[in-house]
Tab-separated table of C-alpha atoms in Angstrom:
chain	number	residue	atom	x	y	z
U	1	MET	CA	5.574	10.406	-6.195
U	2	VAL	CA	5.367	5.818	-8.309
U	3	ALA	CA	8.358	6.227	-8.076
U	4	PHE	CA	9.469	7.175	-4.516
U	5	PRO	CA	7.678	4.087	-3.047
U	6	LEU	CA	9.313	1.547	-6.309
U	7	LEU	CA	12.907	2.833	-5.301
U	8	PHE	CA	12.389	1.968	-1.377
U	9	ALA	CA	10.615	-0.929	-1.649
U	10	PHE	CA	13.348	-2.421	-3.799
U	11	PHE	CA	15.691	-0.585	-0.693
U	12	ILE	CA	14.686	-2.958	1.446
U	13	VAL	CA	14.669	-6.324	-0.776
U	14	LEU	CA	18.562	-5.027	-1.204
U	15	LEU	CA	19.581	-4.602	2.827
U	16	ASP	CA	17.043	-7.243	4.350
U	17	THR	CA	19.428	-9.831	1.528
U	18	LEU	CA	22.133	-7.558	3.320
U	19	ARG	CA	21.416	-8.823	6.414
U	20	VAL	CA	20.963	-4.601	7.584
U	21	LYS	CA	19.339	-4.096	10.736
U	22	LYS	CA	16.048	-3.173	11.459
U	23	PRO	CA	16.150	0.467	12.632
U	24	ILE	CA	17.418	1.554	8.735
U	25	ILE	CA	14.015	-1.404	7.282
U	26	GLN	CA	11.833	1.072	9.114
U	27	VAL	CA	12.550	4.737	8.092
U	28	SER	CA	13.268	3.039	4.676
U	29	PHE	CA	9.930	2.080	4.762
U	30	LEU	CA	8.258	4.944	6.390
U	31	LEU	CA	9.990	7.662	3.625
U	32	GLY	CA	8.652	4.948	0.435
U	33	ALA	CA	5.693	5.497	2.618
U	34	ILE	CA	5.393	9.417	3.121
U	35	LEU	CA	8.025	11.223	0.260
U	36	PRO	CA	4.674	11.107	-2.523
U	37	ALA	CA	2.923	13.371	-1.076
U	38	ALA	CA	5.385	16.263	-0.977
U	39	VAL	CA	5.050	16.414	-4.703
U	40	LEU	CA	1.330	17.598	-4.567
U	41	PHE	CA	3.959	20.779	-2.969
U	42	MET	CA	5.986	21.358	-5.710
U	43	GLY	CA	3.444	23.368	-8.243
U	44	ILE	CA	3.213	20.140	-10.122
U	45	PRO	CA	1.083	21.262	-13.760
U	46	GLU	CA	-2.485	19.695	-14.064
U	47	ARG	CA	-1.746	17.512	-16.518
U	48	GLU	CA	1.702	16.707	-18.460
U	49	ILE	CA	3.135	14.404	-20.827
U	50	VAL	CA	5.964	12.047	-19.815
U	51	GLY	CA	8.926	12.007	-21.647
U	52	GLY	CA	7.715	15.104	-24.142
U	53	TRP	CA	6.318	12.978	-26.222
U	54	ASN	CA	3.159	13.724	-27.905
U	55	ARG	CA	-0.513	12.923	-26.439
U	56	ILE	CA	-1.010	10.283	-29.046
U	57	SER	CA	1.975	8.302	-28.196
U	58	GLY	CA	2.874	9.392	-24.819
U	59	ILE	CA	2.249	8.013	-21.141
U	60	GLU	CA	0.169	11.691	-19.316
U	61	VAL	CA	-0.475	11.555	-15.577
U	62	GLY	CA	-1.429	14.879	-13.669
U	63	ILE	CA	-4.003	15.793	-10.892
U	64	SER	CA	-6.340	17.184	-11.462
U	65	GLU	CA	-10.210	18.284	-9.293
U	66	LEU	CA	-11.380	15.009	-9.879
U	67	ASN	CA	-8.472	12.594	-8.633
U	68	LEU	CA	-6.810	14.812	-5.730
U	69	PRO	CA	-9.555	13.611	-3.286
U	70	PHE	CA	-8.646	9.919	-4.389
U	71	ILE	CA	-4.659	10.838	-3.689
U	72	VAL	CA	-5.203	12.585	-0.672
U	73	GLY	CA	-7.529	10.301	0.797
U	74	GLU	CA	-4.652	7.595	-0.408
U	75	LEU	CA	-0.958	9.078	0.984
U	76	ILE	CA	-2.640	10.045	4.850
U	77	LEU	CA	-4.513	6.760	5.142
U	78	PHE	CA	-1.392	5.230	4.167
U	79	ALA	CA	1.724	7.462	6.475
U	80	PHE	CA	-1.061	5.827	9.461
U	81	ALA	CA	-1.116	2.422	8.636
U	82	ALA	CA	3.010	3.240	8.021
U	83	LEU	CA	3.750	4.319	10.846
U	84	TYR	CA	1.403	0.995	12.390
U	85	SER	CA	3.387	-1.867	10.745
U	86	ILE	CA	6.216	-0.599	11.546
U	87	SER	CA	5.278	-1.945	15.320
U	88	TYR	CA	2.959	-4.515	13.858
U	89	PHE	CA	4.458	-7.119	12.106
U	90	ASP	CA	7.227	-9.080	13.825
U	91	PHE	CA	10.616	-8.197	12.798
U	92	ARG	CA	11.849	-11.640	14.043
U	93	ASP	CA	9.226	-13.154	11.756
U	94	LYS	CA	11.755	-13.340	8.423
U	95	LYS	CA	9.196	-12.183	5.999
U	96	THR	CA	8.067	-9.361	7.771
U	97	PRO	CA	10.628	-6.914	5.049
U	98	LYS	CA	8.560	-8.826	2.530
U	99	ALA	CA	5.430	-7.132	3.827
U	100	LEU	CA	7.365	-4.055	3.819
U	101	ALA	CA	8.579	-3.611	0.762
U	102	LEU	CA	5.455	-5.523	-0.814
U	103	LEU	CA	3.149	-2.295	0.972
U	104	LEU	CA	5.425	-0.298	-0.404
U	105	LEU	CA	4.288	-1.234	-4.181
U	106	LEU	CA	0.627	-2.134	-3.939
U	107	HIS	CA	1.073	1.880	-2.819
U	108	ALA	CA	2.943	3.377	-6.364
U	109	GLY	CA	-0.017	1.302	-7.948
U	110	LEU	CA	-2.905	3.425	-6.129
U	111	LEU	CA	-1.334	5.960	-6.543
U	112	GLY	CA	0.114	4.998	-10.823
U	113	ALA	CA	-3.752	3.889	-11.294
U	114	PHE	CA	-4.884	7.444	-9.826
U	115	ILE	CA	-2.316	9.741	-11.872
U	116	ALA	CA	-3.329	8.127	-14.840
U	117	GLY	CA	-4.196	9.946	-17.616
U	118	ASP	CA	-4.586	6.552	-20.061
U	119	LEU	CA	-6.016	3.131	-19.734
U	120	PHE	CA	-3.450	0.784	-20.412
U	121	ASN	CA	-1.133	2.639	-17.945
U	122	PHE	CA	-3.822	2.476	-15.921
U	123	TYR	CA	-4.358	-0.943	-15.686
U	124	ILE	CA	-0.973	-1.738	-15.157
U	125	TYR	CA	-0.919	0.261	-11.769
U	126	MET	CA	-4.038	-0.994	-10.505
U	127	GLU	CA	-2.640	-4.811	-11.267
U	128	ILE	CA	0.726	-4.096	-9.055
U	129	ALA	CA	-1.516	-3.757	-6.466
U	130	SER	CA	-4.048	-6.316	-6.398
U	131	VAL	CA	-1.239	-8.351	-7.343
U	132	SER	CA	0.550	-6.999	-3.880
U	133	ALA	CA	-2.306	-7.425	-2.306
U	134	PHE	CA	-2.857	-11.184	-3.122
U	135	ALA	CA	0.085	-11.908	-1.445
U	136	LEU	CA	0.134	-8.646	1.337
U	137	ILE	CA	-3.810	-11.544	2.371
U	138	THR	CA	-2.291	-14.341	3.345
U	139	PHE	CA	0.384	-12.103	5.997
U	140	SER	CA	-2.084	-12.488	8.570
U	141	GLY	CA	-1.436	-16.669	8.762
U	142	GLU	CA	-4.760	-16.437	9.688
U	143	PRO	CA	-6.431	-19.889	9.618
U	144	ASN	CA	-8.743	-18.357	6.327
U	145	SER	CA	-5.936	-16.716	4.295
U	146	ARG	CA	-4.891	-18.012	1.944
U	147	ARG	CA	-8.238	-19.369	0.764
U	148	ALA	CA	-9.355	-15.574	1.305
U	149	ALA	CA	-6.224	-14.634	-1.329
U	150	PHE	CA	-7.077	-17.164	-3.594
U	151	LYS	CA	-10.414	-16.155	-4.076
U	152	TYR	CA	-9.385	-12.815	-4.815
U	153	LEU	CA	-7.330	-13.544	-7.074
U	154	MET	CA	-9.149	-16.228	-9.486
U	155	LEU	CA	-12.015	-13.122	-9.328
U	156	SER	CA	-9.704	-10.356	-10.019
U	157	LEU	CA	-7.309	-11.645	-12.630
U	158	LEU	CA	-11.142	-13.392	-14.812
U	159	ALA	CA	-11.977	-9.562	-14.331
U	160	SER	CA	-8.329	-7.604	-14.760
U	161	TYR	CA	-8.247	-10.172	-18.330
U	162	PHE	CA	-12.039	-8.637	-19.492
U	163	PHE	CA	-11.065	-5.396	-18.674
U	164	VAL	CA	-7.819	-6.076	-20.714
U	165	PHE	CA	-9.678	-6.712	-23.682
U	166	ALA	CA	-12.601	-4.205	-23.813
U	167	ILE	CA	-9.325	-1.765	-23.137
U	168	GLY	CA	-8.234	-3.679	-27.206
U	169	LEU	CA	-12.403	-2.884	-27.988
U	170	ILE	CA	-12.440	0.481	-27.129
U	171	TYR	CA	-8.982	0.641	-29.076
U	172	MET	CA	-9.973	-0.584	-31.522
U	173	GLU	CA	-13.294	1.921	-32.069
U	174	THR	CA	-11.583	5.195	-31.536
U	175	GLY	CA	-8.083	4.252	-32.394
U	176	TYR	CA	-6.404	5.473	-28.989
U	177	LEU	CA	-5.937	4.971	-25.231
U	178	ASN	CA	-5.285	8.984	-23.626
U	179	LEU	CA	-8.809	9.701	-22.306
U	180	ILE	CA	-8.505	12.796	-23.585
U	181	LEU	CA	-8.149	11.290	-27.744
U	182	ILE	CA	-10.960	8.971	-26.370
U	183	SER	CA	-13.597	10.830	-25.338
U	184	GLU	CA	-13.076	12.895	-28.058
U	185	ASN	CA	-13.006	9.684	-30.937
U	186	ALA	CA	-15.767	7.992	-29.302
U	187	VAL	CA	-19.341	6.789	-31.088
U	188	HIS	CA	-21.554	4.770	-30.218
U	189	SER	CA	-21.201	1.277	-31.913
U	190	ARG	CA	-21.824	-2.728	-31.309
U	191	GLU	CA	-18.360	-2.743	-30.558
U	192	LEU	CA	-17.737	0.233	-28.176
U	193	ASN	CA	-21.256	-1.003	-26.530
U	194	ALA	CA	-19.768	-4.202	-25.434
U	195	ALA	CA	-16.897	-2.663	-24.108
U	196	VAL	CA	-18.554	-0.447	-21.804
U	197	GLY	CA	-20.471	-3.050	-20.759
U	198	ILE	CA	-17.735	-5.393	-20.793
U	199	ALA	CA	-15.468	-2.784	-18.257
U	200	PHE	CA	-18.684	-1.784	-16.295
U	201	ALA	CA	-18.880	-5.560	-14.788
U	202	SER	CA	-15.428	-5.798	-14.985
U	203	LEU	CA	-14.979	-2.505	-12.646
U	204	LEU	CA	-17.390	-3.500	-9.995
U	205	LEU	CA	-15.688	-7.096	-8.755
U	206	LYS	CA	-12.900	-5.444	-8.884
U	207	ALA	CA	-14.344	-2.502	-6.173
U	208	GLY	CA	-16.554	-5.306	-4.494
U	209	ILE	CA	-19.787	-3.856	-5.309
U	210	PHE	CA	-22.939	-6.038	-4.498
U	211	PRO	CA	-23.153	-8.967	-6.288
U	212	LEU	CA	-20.010	-9.129	-7.205
U	213	HIS	CA	-18.943	-8.282	-4.253
U	214	SER	CA	-18.109	-12.336	-2.645
U	215	TRP	CA	-14.397	-12.374	-2.131
U	216	LEU	CA	-14.105	-8.809	-0.523
U	217	PRO	CA	-15.405	-10.361	2.821
U	218	ASP	CA	-13.159	-13.147	3.682
U	219	ALA	CA	-9.980	-11.143	2.263
U	220	HIS	CA	-10.943	-7.434	3.824
U	221	SER	CA	-11.219	-9.285	7.388
U	222	SER	CA	-8.340	-12.515	6.705
U	223	ALA	CA	-5.651	-9.925	6.639
U	224	PRO	CA	-3.265	-7.941	9.065
U	225	THR	CA	-4.583	-5.170	9.729
U	226	PRO	CA	-3.048	-2.154	8.833
U	227	VAL	CA	-2.800	-4.606	5.413
U	228	SER	CA	-7.081	-4.150	5.981
U	229	ALA	CA	-6.920	-1.121	6.589
U	230	VAL	CA	-5.301	0.047	3.033
U	231	LEU	CA	-7.163	-3.328	1.219
U	232	SER	CA	-10.618	-1.457	2.590
U	233	GLY	CA	-9.925	2.598	2.245
U	234	ALA	CA	-7.627	2.406	-0.333
U	235	VAL	CA	-7.393	-0.557	-3.406
U	236	VAL	CA	-10.903	-0.504	-3.894
U	237	LYS	CA	-11.191	2.927	-4.827
U	238	ALA	CA	-9.346	1.628	-7.977
U	239	PRO	CA	-11.531	0.871	-9.831
U	240	ALA	CA	-13.522	3.140	-9.076
U	241	TYR	CA	-11.998	5.632	-10.268
U	242	GLY	CA	-11.902	3.098	-13.895
U	243	LEU	CA	-15.459	3.263	-13.277
U	244	ILE	CA	-15.361	7.162	-13.266
U	245	PHE	CA	-13.377	6.985	-16.302
U	246	ILE	CA	-15.546	4.943	-18.091
U	247	PHE	CA	-19.045	7.445	-17.497
U	248	SER	CA	-16.838	10.453	-18.788
U	249	VAL	CA	-15.259	9.850	-21.328
U	250	LEU	CA	-17.467	6.721	-23.315
U	251	PRO	CA	-20.951	7.641	-24.139
U	252	VAL	CA	-22.596	5.145	-21.296
U	253	GLY	CA	-26.409	4.881	-22.247
U	254	GLY	CA	-29.323	5.669	-20.104
U	255	THR	CA	-30.645	1.929	-19.699
U	256	LEU	CA	-26.880	0.892	-17.966
U	257	ARG	CA	-26.926	4.309	-15.502
U	258	THR	CA	-30.444	3.250	-14.718
U	259	LEU	CA	-28.643	-0.178	-13.533
U	260	ALA	CA	-25.469	1.518	-12.105
U	261	MET	CA	-27.657	3.476	-9.852
U	262	GLY	CA	-30.548	0.352	-8.270
U	263	THR	CA	-27.151	-1.642	-8.212
U	264	ALA	CA	-25.705	1.400	-5.496
U	265	VAL	CA	-28.379	0.965	-3.727
U	266	VAL	CA	-28.837	-2.651	-3.336
U	267	SER	CA	-25.806	-3.101	-2.029
U	268	ILE	CA	-25.583	0.016	0.200
U	269	PHE	CA	-28.547	-1.833	2.198
U	270	PHE	CA	-27.325	-5.472	2.069
U	271	GLY	CA	-23.565	-4.295	3.134
U	272	ILE	CA	-25.762	-3.121	6.070
U	273	THR	CA	-27.674	-6.387	6.669
U	274	MET	CA	-24.301	-8.505	6.958
U	275	ALA	CA	-22.999	-5.382	8.401
U	276	LEU	CA	-25.972	-6.505	10.751
U	277	LEU	CA	-25.794	-10.020	11.248
U	278	GLN	CA	-21.475	-9.675	12.216
U	279	ARG	CA	-20.278	-11.722	15.480
U	280	ASP	CA	-17.258	-11.213	13.978
U	281	ALA	CA	-15.945	-6.735	14.265
U	282	LYS	CA	-14.034	-7.392	11.269
U	283	ARG	CA	-16.081	-9.427	9.109
U	284	LEU	CA	-18.724	-6.079	10.233
U	285	LEU	CA	-16.486	-3.196	8.723
U	286	ALA	CA	-15.459	-5.941	5.582
U	287	TYR	CA	-19.247	-5.487	4.491
U	288	HIS	CA	-19.779	-2.442	5.604
U	289	THR	CA	-16.985	-1.676	2.306
U	290	VAL	CA	-20.122	-3.386	0.613
U	291	SER	CA	-21.407	-0.709	2.136
U	292	GLN	CA	-19.586	2.219	1.304
U	293	MET	CA	-18.844	1.362	-2.125
U	294	GLY	CA	-23.475	1.278	-3.092
U	295	TYR	CA	-22.774	5.381	-2.323
U	296	VAL	CA	-19.722	5.890	-4.421
U	297	LEU	CA	-21.428	4.756	-7.525
U	298	LEU	CA	-24.091	5.841	-6.901
U	299	GLY	CA	-22.142	9.296	-6.911
U	300	ILE	CA	-21.224	8.037	-10.926
U	301	ALA	CA	-24.015	6.880	-11.225
U	302	SER	CA	-26.164	9.990	-11.471
U	303	LEU	CA	-22.873	12.028	-13.498
U	304	ASN	CA	-22.049	13.444	-9.780
U	305	PHE	CA	-18.378	12.594	-10.284
U	306	LEU	CA	-16.522	14.723	-7.763
U	307	GLY	CA	-19.571	13.833	-5.441
U	308	ALA	CA	-17.802	10.152	-5.443
U	309	ALA	CA	-14.254	11.299	-5.377
U	310	TYR	CA	-14.975	13.150	-2.157
U	311	TYR	CA	-17.029	10.225	-0.580
U	312	ALA	CA	-14.127	8.086	-1.391
U	313	LEU	CA	-11.734	10.168	0.332
U	314	ALA	CA	-14.193	10.550	3.415
U	315	HIS	CA	-14.274	6.188	3.107
U	316	SER	CA	-10.975	6.294	2.548
U	317	LEU	CA	-10.508	8.546	6.283
U	318	PHE	CA	-12.813	6.643	8.013
U	319	LYS	CA	-12.784	3.105	7.752
U	320	GLY	CA	-8.847	2.702	7.574
U	321	GLY	CA	-9.558	4.327	10.468
U	322	LEU	CA	-11.765	2.789	11.939
U	323	PHE	CA	-10.361	-1.159	10.580
U	324	LEU	CA	-6.123	0.295	12.571
U	325	SER	CA	-8.796	1.080	15.601
U	326	VAL	CA	-10.290	-2.540	16.111
U	327	GLY	CA	-6.954	-4.642	15.380
U	328	ALA	CA	-5.721	-2.594	18.025
U	329	LEU	CA	-8.772	-3.813	20.447
U	330	GLY	CA	-9.188	-6.942	18.708
U	331	ARG	CA	-6.205	-8.587	18.374
U	332	LYS	CA	-6.965	-12.224	20.844
U	333	THR	CA	-10.472	-12.656	19.222
U	334	ARG	CA	-12.006	-10.805	16.552
U	335	GLU	CA	-16.001	-11.844	18.336
U	336	LEU	CA	-17.710	-8.583	19.192
U	337	GLY	CA	-18.559	-9.073	23.239
U	338	LYS	CA	-15.316	-10.830	24.676
U	339	PHE	CA	-12.817	-7.514	23.929
U	340	GLY	CA	-13.793	-3.958	23.799
U	341	TYR	CA	-12.023	-0.048	25.320
U	342	ARG	CA	-14.320	0.324	28.041
U	343	ASN	CA	-10.235	0.428	29.469
U	344	VAL	CA	-8.554	1.994	26.567
U	345	PRO	CA	-10.118	5.578	26.365
U	346	ILE	CA	-8.838	7.236	23.502
U	347	MET	CA	-8.770	4.708	21.740
U	348	ALA	CA	-13.024	4.024	23.138
U	349	LEU	CA	-13.268	7.796	21.493
U	350	SER	CA	-11.586	7.129	18.352
U	351	VAL	CA	-13.673	4.022	17.838
U	352	VAL	CA	-16.980	7.265	19.380
U	353	MET	CA	-15.678	9.415	16.113
U	354	LEU	CA	-15.170	7.407	12.879
U	355	SER	CA	-19.055	5.931	13.936
U	356	LEU	CA	-20.446	9.319	13.826
U	357	ALA	CA	-18.259	10.134	10.173
U	358	ILE	CA	-19.387	6.326	8.311
U	359	GLY	CA	-23.259	7.488	9.425
U	360	GLY	CA	-22.204	10.127	7.680
U	361	VAL	CA	-22.846	13.020	10.904
U	362	SER	CA	-22.277	16.836	10.446
U	363	PRO	CA	-19.800	18.018	11.434
U	364	PHE	CA	-17.588	14.722	9.961
U	365	VAL	CA	-16.153	14.977	6.613
U	366	GLY	CA	-18.915	11.695	5.823
U	367	SER	CA	-21.284	14.595	6.157
U	368	TYR	CA	-20.151	16.593	3.490
U	369	ALA	CA	-19.012	14.362	1.524
U	370	LYS	CA	-23.102	12.886	2.136
U	371	GLY	CA	-23.937	16.212	1.074
U	372	LEU	CA	-22.827	16.455	-2.278
U	373	ILE	CA	-23.826	13.337	-3.977
U	374	SER	CA	-26.866	14.003	-2.554
U	375	SER	CA	-26.679	17.683	-5.422
U	376	GLY	CA	-26.439	15.738	-7.529
U	377	LEU	CA	-29.394	13.429	-7.149
U	378	ASP	CA	-33.143	13.577	-7.793
U	379	GLY	CA	-36.786	12.557	-5.690
U	380	ALA	CA	-36.715	9.458	-3.993
U	381	TRP	CA	-33.111	9.041	-4.359
U	382	LYS	CA	-31.905	11.247	-1.761
U	383	TYR	CA	-34.089	8.911	0.182
U	384	VAL	CA	-31.304	6.483	-0.047
U	385	LEU	CA	-28.991	8.413	1.664
U	386	TYR	CA	-30.700	9.212	4.860
U	387	ALA	CA	-31.958	5.790	5.042
U	388	GLY	CA	-28.290	4.772	4.435
U	389	SER	CA	-27.226	6.878	6.238
U	390	VAL	CA	-30.102	5.370	9.890
U	391	GLY	CA	-28.335	1.950	9.416
U	392	THR	CA	-24.976	2.411	8.603
U	393	LEU	CA	-25.430	4.169	12.517
U	394	ILE	CA	-27.915	0.710	13.881
U	395	SER	CA	-24.753	-1.174	13.127
U	396	PHE	CA	-21.972	1.041	14.454
U	397	THR	CA	-24.324	1.331	17.500
U	398	LYS	CA	-23.893	-2.814	17.956
U	399	LEU	CA	-19.647	-2.604	17.728
U	400	ASN	CA	-19.940	0.645	19.999
U	401	TYR	CA	-22.201	-1.442	22.610
U	402	TYR	CA	-20.174	-4.092	22.474
U	403	LEU	CA	-17.156	-3.004	22.842
U	404	LEU	CA	-18.232	-0.746	25.618
U	405	ARG	CA	-18.676	-4.032	27.194
U	406	GLY	CA	-15.346	-5.624	27.302
U	407	THR	CA	-11.686	-4.750	26.989
U	408	SER	CA	-8.401	-4.746	26.108
U	409	GLU	CA	-4.725	-5.303	26.750
U	410	ASP	CA	-1.370	-4.189	25.442
U	411	ILE	CA	-2.313	-1.528	22.991
U	412	LYS	CA	0.670	0.594	21.905
U	413	ALA	CA	1.178	4.115	21.233
U	414	VAL	CA	1.653	3.725	18.175
U	415	TRP	CA	-1.406	1.884	16.767
U	416	LYS	CA	-3.234	4.530	19.794
U	417	PHE	CA	-1.300	7.906	17.394
U	418	SER	CA	-2.636	6.551	14.403
U	419	SER	CA	-5.858	5.905	15.557
U	420	ILE	CA	-6.817	9.049	16.966
U	421	PHE	CA	-5.545	10.441	14.938
U	422	LEU	CA	-7.260	9.860	11.721
U	423	ALA	CA	-10.273	10.585	14.066
U	424	PHE	CA	-9.844	13.726	14.131
U	425	ILE	CA	-8.489	14.000	10.904
U	426	THR	CA	-11.917	13.297	9.722
U	427	LEU	CA	-13.880	16.351	11.667
U	428	GLY	CA	-11.270	18.293	11.122
U	429	SER	CA	-11.109	17.847	7.595
U	430	GLY	CA	-14.801	18.147	7.334
U	431	LEU	CA	-14.253	21.261	9.117
U	432	TYR	CA	-11.787	22.416	6.209
U	433	LEU	CA	-13.880	21.427	3.456
U	434	GLY	CA	-17.419	23.595	5.334
U	435	ALA	CA	-19.091	20.724	7.019
U	436	VAL	CA	-21.144	22.896	9.372
U	437	PHE	CA	-23.440	21.138	11.947
U	438	ASP	CA	-26.766	19.866	11.793
U	439	PRO	CA	-29.522	19.853	14.089
U	440	LYS	CA	-30.885	17.263	12.795
U	441	ASP	CA	-28.596	14.540	12.568
U	442	ILE	CA	-29.145	13.983	16.220
U	443	ILE	CA	-32.322	13.134	14.686
U	444	TYR	CA	-30.829	10.057	13.550
U	445	VAL	CA	-28.300	8.994	15.946
U	446	VAL	CA	-31.138	8.886	18.203
U	447	LEU	CA	-34.070	6.944	15.860
U	448	ALA	CA	-30.398	4.990	15.195
U	449	MET	CA	-30.046	4.287	18.823
U	450	VAL	CA	-33.932	2.898	19.671
U	451	LEU	CA	-34.049	0.712	16.173
U	452	PHE	CA	-31.137	-0.909	17.787
U	453	PHE	CA	-31.545	-2.001	20.817
U	454	LEU	CA	-34.997	-3.018	19.097
U	455	LEU	CA	-33.848	-6.062	17.422
U	456	LYS	CA	-31.160	-6.639	20.055
U	457	ALA	CA	-35.171	-7.743	21.593
U	458	ALA	CA	-35.586	-9.256	18.982
U	459	ASP	CA	-32.274	-11.558	19.105
U	460	ILE	CA	-31.858	-10.395	15.674
U	461	PHE	CA	-28.176	-9.937	16.312
U	462	LYS	CA	-27.650	-13.735	18.077
U	463	LYS	CA	-27.834	-14.651	14.616
U	464	ARG	CA	-24.679	-15.667	12.876
U	465	VAL	CA	-24.440	-15.242	8.296
U	466	HIS	CA	-21.816	-16.370	6.819
U	467	VAL	CA	-22.165	-17.926	2.375
U	468	GLY	CA	-20.344	-19.407	1.475
U	469	PHE	CA	-20.900	-22.232	-1.343
U	470	GLY	CA	-18.357	-25.002	0.218
U	471	GLU	CA	-15.393	-26.098	-2.045
U	472	ILE	CA	-12.622	-23.580	-3.121
U	473	GLY	CA	-13.015	-24.905	-5.737
U	474	GLU	CA	-17.030	-25.116	-6.253
U	475	GLU	CA	-16.745	-21.103	-4.636
U	476	VAL	CA	-15.263	-19.539	-7.282
U	477	ASN	CA	-17.420	-21.585	-10.033
U	478	VAL	CA	-20.084	-20.278	-8.966
U	479	LEU	CA	-19.076	-17.101	-8.543
U	480	THR	CA	-17.349	-16.779	-12.184
U	481	ALA	CA	-20.763	-18.090	-12.591
U	482	VAL	CA	-22.628	-14.627	-11.035
U	483	PHE	CA	-20.075	-13.017	-12.895
U	484	ILE	CA	-20.839	-13.815	-16.379
U	485	LEU	CA	-23.971	-12.799	-16.016
U	486	ALA	CA	-22.841	-9.273	-14.976
U	487	ILE	CA	-21.105	-9.595	-17.667
U	488	LEU	CA	-24.156	-10.143	-20.440
U	489	ALA	CA	-26.887	-7.938	-18.621
U	490	SER	CA	-24.821	-5.203	-18.695
U	491	VAL	CA	-23.988	-5.477	-22.419
U	492	LEU	CA	-27.797	-5.633	-23.812
U	493	LEU	CA	-28.448	-3.328	-21.467
U	494	GLN	CA	-25.897	-1.188	-22.447
U	495	GLY	CA	-26.803	-1.866	-26.140
U	496	ALA	CA	-31.068	-1.007	-25.087
């Protein structure tokens, strides 16, 4: 799965150097994007140690019910993002082949992270994806893209250094990097508690979860549209999968679990609130990634790993589709009210369906995933999902309200195809997994529409909110301080 995109990324660089024709490069790119999916149909074993080594010394990989949703979501999203990309990137720009090669490196890194069975190889592949993402953000050419990429680079690398340090502590205490062997040998100790706290905070930053989210809105909104789709739909899932590792194989304390659940809830509603106050359509979607990753963390913290995995799958589909759809509509401007889908019915259908999916309306896949997460929650925690669904629907009522008032031109057929197919996949996958229409969802939709118009009458949406700290150096310093405080809090609470 990893070899195909790596191989074709090399071919693209070589073909570009030899100045071959554009169609050959495009076909190579599409093969690198799609061929990894063929591996799923080859009847591969659940776990395999590369080269026939023993588990202690070898590199273990595999596909199980836990990582399969992550892999399927990434493969589907990347296939449509790749189709979108071949007509999005202009070959008159000499950087286009480099962008396609970097996208395949990103693809390889994500797949490698999802199939890894040990912490070190998981880290290596996650970094391949991250480094590719840093570079890809700058390909949009937007004035803010270099600043956004630099902020993402500095904070992500800082988190990486701490995560490697945590891996070192885990190796020192257990003697292993293989996840199965770690789980068999991990016992409570002061050093292991420190490792858990450091790893938790580091992966929280990389996943863009509040309060370590500040790099995400700029990075995801400034990137080229297909890159934004993959960043939001897939890249933040790799650290989320790492959090599953931490919570499943290491002795995570009850206090840290409670902190994680509280953080998840705050991230859900902070993301919704900030999205409601955005006039930039891509920033609205970016803040919803902060919110939606809160649901994934809620599943992980409640030890409902399968629920978190299926929510990650659902988010890959509907958020990737939303970025592709809104990006196609807003090529000339991203300000709500200045573009829309009034003259493009197929895009209108795509955005409405994807908005219902992200709002958890049945029978879309989002409702199935939220049902799984809800099954692992008790008491008042369940009401978080209901309130979050209404808040999300209010935000996407706002998006559709403004898109309905505007028009857009020059939307290519392949962009329409990618958007509408992802929309129908969110519906089809929900039905396939067993989601059925729930009449109560109509109440949530109507309530969200009523609340939207009340907020609009109160002029809430005229406010413009942009969080920043002045110069980029100052901002990185402030965010670094927040990250260090998060590490200290996590370590102390894990040891409590």
